[in-house]
Every structure is written in C-alpha cells, then in structure tokens.
mmCIF file of C-alpha atoms and ligand atoms in Angstrom:
data_model
loop_
_atom_site.group_PDB
_atom_site.id
_atom_site.type_symbol
_atom_site.label_atom_id
_atom_site.label_comp_id
_atom_site.label_asym_id
_atom_site.label_seq_id
_atom_site.Cartn_x
_atom_site.Cartn_y
_atom_site.Cartn_z
ATOM 1 C CA UNK A 32 26.485 82.981 67.473
ATOM 2 C CA UNK A 33 29.195 81.319 69.553
ATOM 3 C CA UNK A 34 30.604 77.954 68.545
ATOM 4 C CA UNK A 35 29.424 76.684 71.955
ATOM 5 C CA UNK A 36 25.876 77.476 71.010
ATOM 6 C CA UNK A 37 26.214 75.834 67.593
ATOM 7 C CA UNK A 38 27.665 72.646 69.040
ATOM 8 C CA UNK A 39 25.043 72.505 71.764
ATOM 9 C CA UNK A 40 22.497 72.856 69.006
ATOM 10 C CA UNK A 41 24.110 70.048 67.001
ATOM 11 C CA UNK A 42 24.136 67.749 70.030
ATOM 12 C CA UNK A 43 20.722 68.969 71.164
ATOM 13 C CA UNK A 44 22.083 70.013 74.558
ATOM 14 C CA UNK A 45 20.056 72.553 76.521
ATOM 15 C CA UNK A 46 22.531 73.073 79.361
ATOM 16 C CA UNK A 47 24.258 76.408 78.699
ATOM 17 C CA UNK A 48 26.880 75.667 81.347
ATOM 18 C CA UNK A 49 28.526 73.300 78.915
ATOM 19 C CA UNK A 50 31.144 74.881 76.709
ATOM 20 C CA UNK A 51 33.397 73.297 74.124
ATOM 21 C CA UNK A 52 37.098 73.237 73.444
ATOM 22 C CA UNK A 53 38.440 74.951 70.357
ATOM 23 C CA UNK A 54 39.069 71.550 68.815
ATOM 24 C CA UNK A 55 35.760 70.266 69.928
ATOM 25 C CA UNK A 56 35.483 67.052 67.990
ATOM 26 C CA UNK A 57 37.792 64.241 66.929
ATOM 27 C CA UNK A 58 37.591 60.621 65.967
ATOM 28 C CA UNK A 59 38.664 58.177 68.627
ATOM 29 C CA UNK A 60 38.667 54.441 68.952
ATOM 30 C CA UNK A 61 36.146 53.629 71.680
ATOM 31 C CA UNK A 62 35.618 49.985 72.592
ATOM 32 C CA UNK A 63 37.251 49.131 69.277
ATOM 33 C CA UNK A 64 34.898 51.307 67.236
ATOM 34 C CA UNK A 65 35.900 54.484 65.414
ATOM 35 C CA UNK A 66 33.652 57.100 67.056
ATOM 36 C CA UNK A 67 33.034 60.841 67.043
ATOM 37 C CA UNK A 68 34.012 62.359 70.364
ATOM 38 C CA UNK A 69 33.091 65.887 71.414
ATOM 39 C CA UNK A 70 35.137 67.602 74.123
ATOM 40 C CA UNK A 71 33.263 69.827 76.518
ATOM 41 C CA UNK A 72 33.437 71.299 79.941
ATOM 42 C CA UNK A 73 30.773 71.802 82.560
ATOM 43 C CA UNK A 74 31.297 74.606 84.996
ATOM 44 C CA UNK A 75 29.096 76.961 86.949
ATOM 45 C CA UNK A 76 28.773 78.257 90.474
ATOM 46 C CA UNK A 77 26.475 75.967 92.462
ATOM 47 C CA UNK A 78 23.883 77.575 94.726
ATOM 48 C CA UNK A 79 24.861 75.364 97.659
ATOM 49 C CA UNK A 80 26.996 72.412 98.673
ATOM 50 C CA UNK A 81 25.422 69.213 97.314
ATOM 51 C CA UNK A 82 26.454 67.340 100.449
ATOM 52 C CA UNK A 83 25.545 69.593 103.404
ATOM 53 C CA UNK A 84 23.391 72.187 101.681
ATOM 54 C CA UNK A 85 25.473 75.161 102.901
ATOM 55 C CA UNK A 86 24.822 78.195 100.713
ATOM 56 C CA UNK A 87 27.712 78.869 98.327
ATOM 57 C CA UNK A 88 30.477 81.007 99.822
ATOM 58 C CA UNK A 89 34.286 81.236 99.728
ATOM 59 C CA UNK A 90 34.554 78.040 101.772
ATOM 60 C CA UNK A 91 33.291 76.066 98.809
ATOM 61 C CA UNK A 92 36.178 75.925 96.379
ATOM 62 C CA UNK A 93 36.944 74.503 92.966
ATOM 63 C CA UNK A 94 38.539 71.093 93.190
ATOM 64 C CA UNK A 95 39.568 69.839 89.756
ATOM 65 C CA UNK A 96 37.446 68.016 87.250
ATOM 66 C CA UNK A 97 35.841 64.649 86.800
ATOM 67 C CA UNK A 98 35.705 63.455 83.211
ATOM 68 C CA UNK A 99 32.803 61.364 81.999
ATOM 69 C CA UNK A 100 32.385 59.708 78.652
ATOM 70 C CA UNK A 101 28.726 60.156 77.806
ATOM 71 C CA UNK A 102 26.982 58.290 75.047
ATOM 72 C CA UNK A 103 25.083 60.649 72.750
ATOM 73 C CA UNK A 104 22.667 59.852 69.913
ATOM 74 C CA UNK A 105 24.618 58.955 66.733
ATOM 75 C CA UNK A 106 25.754 61.632 64.321
ATOM 76 C CA UNK A 107 26.205 60.811 60.622
ATOM 77 C CA UNK A 108 26.024 57.125 61.448
ATOM 78 C CA UNK A 109 28.964 57.304 63.872
ATOM 79 C CA UNK A 110 28.805 56.285 67.483
ATOM 80 C CA UNK A 111 28.980 59.622 69.241
ATOM 81 C CA UNK A 112 30.270 60.518 72.675
ATOM 82 C CA UNK A 113 30.664 63.613 74.763
ATOM 83 C CA UNK A 114 33.811 63.642 76.845
ATOM 84 C CA UNK A 115 32.689 66.039 79.527
ATOM 85 C CA UNK A 116 34.971 67.511 82.138
ATOM 86 C CA UNK A 117 32.690 68.244 85.050
ATOM 87 C CA UNK A 118 33.831 70.781 87.623
ATOM 88 C CA UNK A 119 34.307 69.400 91.117
ATOM 89 C CA UNK A 120 34.030 71.397 94.314
ATOM 90 C CA UNK A 121 35.345 70.888 97.822
ATOM 91 C CA UNK A 122 33.242 72.115 100.720
ATOM 92 C CA UNK A 123 35.258 73.175 103.747
ATOM 93 C CA UNK A 124 32.117 73.216 105.879
ATOM 94 C CA UNK A 125 31.502 69.495 105.626
ATOM 95 C CA UNK A 126 34.817 68.370 104.101
ATOM 96 C CA UNK A 127 33.224 66.618 101.188
ATOM 97 C CA UNK A 128 33.642 66.936 97.461
ATOM 98 C CA UNK A 129 30.927 66.978 94.842
ATOM 99 C CA UNK A 130 30.675 67.077 91.063
ATOM 100 C CA UNK A 131 28.399 69.495 89.212
ATOM 101 C CA UNK A 132 25.209 68.122 87.759
ATOM 102 C CA UNK A 133 23.891 68.634 84.241
ATOM 103 C CA UNK A 134 20.608 67.951 82.483
ATOM 104 C CA UNK A 135 22.547 66.109 79.759
ATOM 105 C CA UNK A 136 22.964 62.982 81.817
ATOM 106 C CA UNK A 137 21.649 61.491 85.047
ATOM 107 C CA UNK A 138 23.986 61.234 88.037
ATOM 108 C CA UNK A 139 26.288 58.197 87.873
ATOM 109 C CA UNK A 140 25.090 57.335 84.373
ATOM 110 C CA UNK A 141 27.023 57.432 81.108
ATOM 111 C CA UNK A 142 24.093 57.359 78.709
ATOM 112 C CA UNK A 143 22.750 60.795 77.842
ATOM 113 C CA UNK A 144 19.122 61.600 78.481
ATOM 114 C CA UNK A 145 18.728 62.336 74.755
ATOM 115 C CA UNK A 146 19.841 58.793 73.965
ATOM 116 C CA UNK A 147 17.314 57.453 76.465
ATOM 117 C CA UNK A 148 14.514 59.497 74.943
ATOM 118 C CA UNK A 149 15.520 58.285 71.509
ATOM 119 C CA UNK A 150 15.439 54.665 72.749
ATOM 120 C CA UNK A 151 12.035 55.185 74.356
ATOM 121 C CA UNK A 152 10.640 56.715 71.171
ATOM 122 C CA UNK A 153 12.066 53.862 69.127
ATOM 123 C CA UNK A 154 10.265 51.446 71.419
ATOM 124 C CA UNK A 155 6.991 52.724 70.005
ATOM 125 C CA UNK A 156 8.011 51.560 66.517
ATOM 126 C CA UNK A 157 7.738 48.001 65.401
ATOM 127 C CA UNK A 158 11.370 47.245 66.084
ATOM 128 C CA UNK A 159 12.884 44.690 68.418
ATOM 129 C CA UNK A 160 14.763 45.664 71.566
ATOM 130 C CA UNK A 161 17.807 43.942 70.111
ATOM 131 C CA UNK A 162 17.696 46.198 67.044
ATOM 132 C CA UNK A 163 17.167 49.277 69.195
ATOM 133 C CA UNK A 164 20.223 48.261 71.229
ATOM 134 C CA UNK A 165 22.320 47.910 68.065
ATOM 135 C CA UNK A 166 21.099 51.202 66.680
ATOM 136 C CA UNK A 167 21.980 53.104 69.847
ATOM 137 C CA UNK A 168 25.144 51.209 70.607
ATOM 138 C CA UNK A 169 23.973 50.132 74.040
ATOM 139 C CA UNK A 170 23.303 46.742 75.591
ATOM 140 C CA UNK A 171 19.986 44.942 75.351
ATOM 141 C CA UNK A 172 19.664 45.239 79.148
ATOM 142 C CA UNK A 173 20.030 49.028 78.904
ATOM 143 C CA UNK A 174 17.225 49.211 76.352
ATOM 144 C CA UNK A 175 14.925 47.178 78.615
ATOM 145 C CA UNK A 176 15.798 49.339 81.586
ATOM 146 C CA UNK A 177 15.234 52.585 79.703
ATOM 147 C CA UNK A 178 11.897 51.401 78.340
ATOM 148 C CA UNK A 179 10.769 50.337 81.802
ATOM 149 C CA UNK A 180 11.811 53.615 83.336
ATOM 150 C CA UNK A 181 9.932 55.586 80.694
ATOM 151 C CA UNK A 182 6.779 53.578 80.475
ATOM 152 C CA UNK A 183 6.217 52.226 83.956
ATOM 153 C CA UNK A 184 5.342 55.661 85.228
ATOM 154 C CA UNK A 185 3.766 56.848 82.022
ATOM 155 C CA UNK A 186 0.326 58.042 83.031
ATOM 156 C CA UNK A 187 -1.869 59.357 80.277
ATOM 157 C CA UNK A 188 -3.690 62.588 81.015
ATOM 158 C CA UNK A 189 -7.156 61.342 81.981
ATOM 159 C CA UNK A 190 -8.687 64.766 81.459
ATOM 160 C CA UNK A 191 -7.908 65.010 77.792
ATOM 161 C CA UNK A 192 -8.427 62.958 74.668
ATOM 162 C CA UNK A 193 -7.932 64.073 71.061
ATOM 163 C CA UNK A 194 -11.182 64.836 69.167
ATOM 164 C CA UNK A 195 -10.526 62.182 66.563
ATOM 165 C CA UNK A 196 -9.277 58.767 67.526
ATOM 166 C CA UNK A 197 -8.265 55.678 65.665
ATOM 167 C CA UNK A 198 -8.423 52.239 67.303
ATOM 168 C CA UNK A 199 -6.181 49.440 66.220
ATOM 169 C CA UNK A 200 -4.684 46.277 67.543
ATOM 170 C CA UNK A 201 -1.409 44.520 67.118
ATOM 171 C CA UNK A 202 0.337 41.435 68.292
ATOM 172 C CA UNK A 203 2.694 42.550 70.991
ATOM 173 C CA UNK A 204 4.495 40.488 73.575
ATOM 174 C CA UNK A 205 4.052 36.824 74.294
ATOM 175 C CA UNK A 206 3.064 37.609 77.852
ATOM 176 C CA UNK A 207 0.164 39.882 76.846
ATOM 177 C CA UNK A 208 -2.847 38.257 78.454
ATOM 178 C CA UNK A 209 -5.122 38.897 75.515
ATOM 179 C CA UNK A 210 -2.478 37.790 72.962
ATOM 180 C CA UNK A 211 -3.259 40.962 71.039
ATOM 181 C CA UNK A 212 -2.713 44.465 72.352
ATOM 182 C CA UNK A 213 -4.742 47.556 71.774
ATOM 183 C CA UNK A 214 -3.332 50.801 70.496
ATOM 184 C CA UNK A 215 -5.089 54.059 69.878
ATOM 185 C CA UNK A 216 -3.904 57.216 68.264
ATOM 186 C CA UNK A 217 -4.966 60.687 67.275
ATOM 187 C CA UNK A 218 -6.336 60.030 63.793
ATOM 188 C CA UNK A 219 -5.380 63.516 62.641
ATOM 189 C CA UNK A 220 -1.761 63.571 63.708
ATOM 190 C CA UNK A 221 -1.097 59.829 63.892
ATOM 191 C CA UNK A 222 0.428 60.310 67.349
ATOM 192 C CA UNK A 223 0.038 57.364 69.681
ATOM 193 C CA UNK A 224 -2.031 58.247 72.738
ATOM 194 C CA UNK A 225 -1.547 54.995 74.611
ATOM 195 C CA UNK A 226 -1.144 51.259 74.351
ATOM 196 C CA UNK A 227 -3.183 48.783 76.381
ATOM 197 C CA UNK A 228 -1.546 45.407 76.618
ATOM 198 C CA UNK A 229 -4.814 43.463 76.781
ATOM 199 C CA UNK A 230 -7.445 44.319 74.193
ATOM 200 C CA UNK A 231 -10.309 42.348 75.774
ATOM 201 C CA UNK A 232 -13.416 44.493 76.044
ATOM 202 C CA UNK A 233 -13.814 44.451 79.808
ATOM 203 C CA UNK A 234 -10.192 45.561 80.193
ATOM 204 C CA UNK A 235 -10.636 48.343 77.652
ATOM 205 C CA UNK A 236 -13.862 49.502 79.233
ATOM 206 C CA UNK A 237 -12.179 49.759 82.604
ATOM 207 C CA UNK A 238 -9.253 51.515 80.969
ATOM 208 C CA UNK A 239 -11.337 54.161 79.180
ATOM 209 C CA UNK A 240 -13.554 54.812 82.193
ATOM 210 C CA UNK A 241 -10.460 56.185 83.880
ATOM 211 C CA UNK A 242 -10.734 59.154 81.528
ATOM 212 C CA UNK A 243 -13.091 61.861 82.743
ATOM 213 C CA UNK A 244 -16.563 62.019 81.192
ATOM 214 C CA UNK A 245 -15.710 65.437 79.794
ATOM 215 C CA UNK A 246 -12.635 64.049 78.018
ATOM 216 C CA UNK A 247 -14.613 61.122 76.590
ATOM 217 C CA UNK A 248 -17.501 63.330 75.509
ATOM 218 C CA UNK A 249 -15.091 65.541 73.601
ATOM 219 C CA UNK A 250 -14.212 62.696 71.241
ATOM 220 C CA UNK A 251 -16.031 63.331 67.973
ATOM 221 C CA UNK A 252 -15.018 60.416 65.761
ATOM 222 C CA UNK A 253 -13.390 57.049 66.246
ATOM 223 C CA UNK A 254 -12.002 55.135 63.321
ATOM 224 C CA UNK A 255 -12.222 51.362 63.613
ATOM 225 C CA UNK A 256 -11.889 48.592 61.115
ATOM 226 C CA UNK A 257 -14.928 46.988 59.588
ATOM 227 C CA UNK A 258 -15.244 43.874 61.669
ATOM 228 C CA UNK A 259 -14.384 45.554 64.888
ATOM 229 C CA UNK A 260 -15.774 44.310 68.204
ATOM 230 C CA UNK A 261 -15.353 47.820 69.558
ATOM 231 C CA UNK A 262 -18.748 49.182 68.508
ATOM 232 C CA UNK A 263 -20.535 48.317 71.754
ATOM 233 C CA UNK A 264 -17.609 49.610 73.770
ATOM 234 C CA UNK A 265 -17.640 52.930 71.932
ATOM 235 C CA UNK A 266 -21.394 53.342 72.339
ATOM 236 C CA UNK A 267 -21.030 52.786 76.032
ATOM 237 C CA UNK A 268 -17.880 54.745 76.779
ATOM 238 C CA UNK A 269 -17.939 57.412 74.052
ATOM 239 C CA UNK A 270 -21.660 58.141 73.668
ATOM 240 C CA UNK A 271 -21.018 61.326 71.656
ATOM 241 C CA UNK A 272 -18.525 59.892 69.189
ATOM 242 C CA UNK A 273 -19.354 58.930 65.667
ATOM 243 C CA UNK A 274 -17.986 55.577 64.542
ATOM 244 C CA UNK A 275 -16.092 55.748 61.293
ATOM 245 C CA UNK A 276 -15.460 52.472 59.558
ATOM 246 C CA UNK A 277 -12.032 52.126 58.148
ATOM 247 C CA UNK A 278 -13.387 51.620 54.631
ATOM 248 C CA UNK A 279 -14.464 55.242 54.678
ATOM 249 C CA UNK A 280 -11.286 56.275 56.332
ATOM 250 C CA UNK A 281 -9.373 54.815 53.416
ATOM 251 C CA UNK A 282 -11.674 56.588 50.960
ATOM 252 C CA UNK A 283 -11.092 59.811 52.832
ATOM 253 C CA UNK A 284 -7.338 59.394 52.629
ATOM 254 C CA UNK A 285 -7.739 58.549 48.977
ATOM 255 C CA UNK A 286 -9.726 61.652 48.210
ATOM 256 C CA UNK A 287 -7.273 63.801 50.164
ATOM 257 C CA UNK A 288 -4.405 62.357 48.135
ATOM 258 C CA UNK A 289 -6.326 62.955 44.918
ATOM 259 C CA UNK A 290 -7.044 66.515 45.917
ATOM 260 C CA UNK A 291 -3.432 67.133 46.743
ATOM 261 C CA UNK A 292 -2.318 65.785 43.369
ATOM 262 C CA UNK A 293 -4.962 67.814 41.592
ATOM 263 C CA UNK A 294 -3.813 70.995 43.331
ATOM 264 C CA UNK A 295 -0.176 70.209 42.523
ATOM 265 C CA UNK A 296 -1.024 69.724 38.859
ATOM 266 C CA UNK A 297 -3.058 72.910 38.813
ATOM 267 C CA UNK A 298 -0.249 74.873 40.372
ATOM 268 C CA UNK A 299 2.203 73.563 37.833
ATOM 269 C CA UNK A 300 -0.011 74.495 34.932
ATOM 270 C CA UNK A 301 -1.690 77.757 35.860
ATOM 271 C CA UNK A 302 -2.612 78.497 32.226
ATOM 272 C CA UNK A 303 -4.930 75.523 31.981
ATOM 273 C CA UNK A 304 -6.046 75.851 35.558
ATOM 274 C CA UNK A 305 -9.719 76.024 34.732
ATOM 275 C CA UNK A 306 -9.689 73.006 32.504
ATOM 276 C CA UNK A 307 -8.497 70.711 35.271
ATOM 277 C CA UNK A 308 -10.544 72.201 38.013
HETATM 278 ZN ZN1 LIG B 584 29.229 70.917 102.457
#
C-alpha cells in the first residue's frame, strides 16, 4: 500500500489525484497556533478547459501551481491543515487559466468538506454553535453558514420511514414558534430522522402527512413518553403503528441489559453455565 493511500486514509480523503510529499507532515505555527500540516499535491489531466469547455488537447498546458491551506478535521487534538498545491492550466484556445478542482474542498473555500460534515453532524448534538466553532477551529459565522447550507435543503425521504420510531421533544431555539421542538428517531438505531422546529399538533400532522401513506403504514411501533399528547396524532397519521409508552421502553432496555450481563457471566463461567441459566 502506497504512503499516499495511507495518508489519504488518515485524512479521510477520497480524491486519488492527491499525492503526498515524502515528508508529508510537519508542525507549523498557523495563526499563532502550533498545528499539524500535511503537504500534498493535486494533479490530473482535466477532460476539458474549465473556462471555454474545449476538450483537452496539447493547447491546454500546465501552468504552475496554486497553493491552498485547507482546514481539515483535527488529528490527535491538533488543528490540522492540508497545504495543497493544485495544478494550474493555461488554455491557449481562450487564453485563460484555471486551477484543478478536488472533492476535498469547494471552489474558493479553505474549509474542507470533511470539516463541514463534521460541523453539521455536531449540530445535531446538544452543543452550542460557539463550542462547535471552538472545536473545529473556525469562526462562529462559519458554523452558522455550514449548518444553514446543510439543513436548509435537507429534505427527508417522504417515501420511507423506519419501522420503529421514537418521538421526543426538546427545547431548541428561542425563535421556535412552539417554544419546544419535536425530534424523532429510529428507535432501533437511535439515528435522528428529522427535527421539526414547532411541536404543535397541527404542525406535526401537516409535517407527517407529507410522508406517503405507504411509508406511514410501514411504521410498526412508536415510542412516546407517558403523558404524551401525541396519541391522537399517531392514531390519525400512523393507523397501523402500535404506541409504546416509554415506561415499557425503559423496561425493555432494562431486560436487554440484564440479558446481556447474564450472557456475559455465563460465557465467563462455562462450567456453571446451567446453574445461572
Ligand atoms: Zn479554454
């Protein structure tokens, strides 16, 4: 396995056109902070001129490099950057120059897509934007922008819902019209399906009716807490789903945990297996 491949793996870079120098990493002072900097190069033959679209030929020639300092997700607690030399080309057909593109980072941006994804994922945790900004070594404004870009066009798949759902609510932003927001997840995997800013029933009803009937009918159980106002909503929107009160959900988790422990103990002591069983 080449060292290029290993470093791409370490940095979670999919673009195989990026290769690394022999001394691929060093510590550098960046904006006054000791940081890990990786040195790479992006080069490949483009299919056509980015400016005029002329198919690549000998009139499109290499024209030096443009170096970008790209912010990567932290490694070992260090701020991490990729200093990437991107190949430039000059097109004799249209007399313009262009710089090669890579999936690592958007055009004219110095924050890697991986960092943006990491910020967006963090936004789903109960953590403030200010803390996310600190953690990723970016400005608060960047965090807001990234979150907006990820979630404004986030459209859940209205033709699919997990079989087992869990409804919950949480206090979100001050501007949320209903003061509390609604969140629902796959109760088996714990993965968040979506968040609805306003948890009032008429809003939720409208929201869930956007899902196809087939998707809603496929939902088998919905976990809610004991004093939930969601019962009428579920009966109306998820006629085939069984309502599971959280009390039982807790018991279920409890019994699963007990079972797990019991199996662990049994496995440790195979001789007395039958006695514990
Ligand atoms: Zn051109």
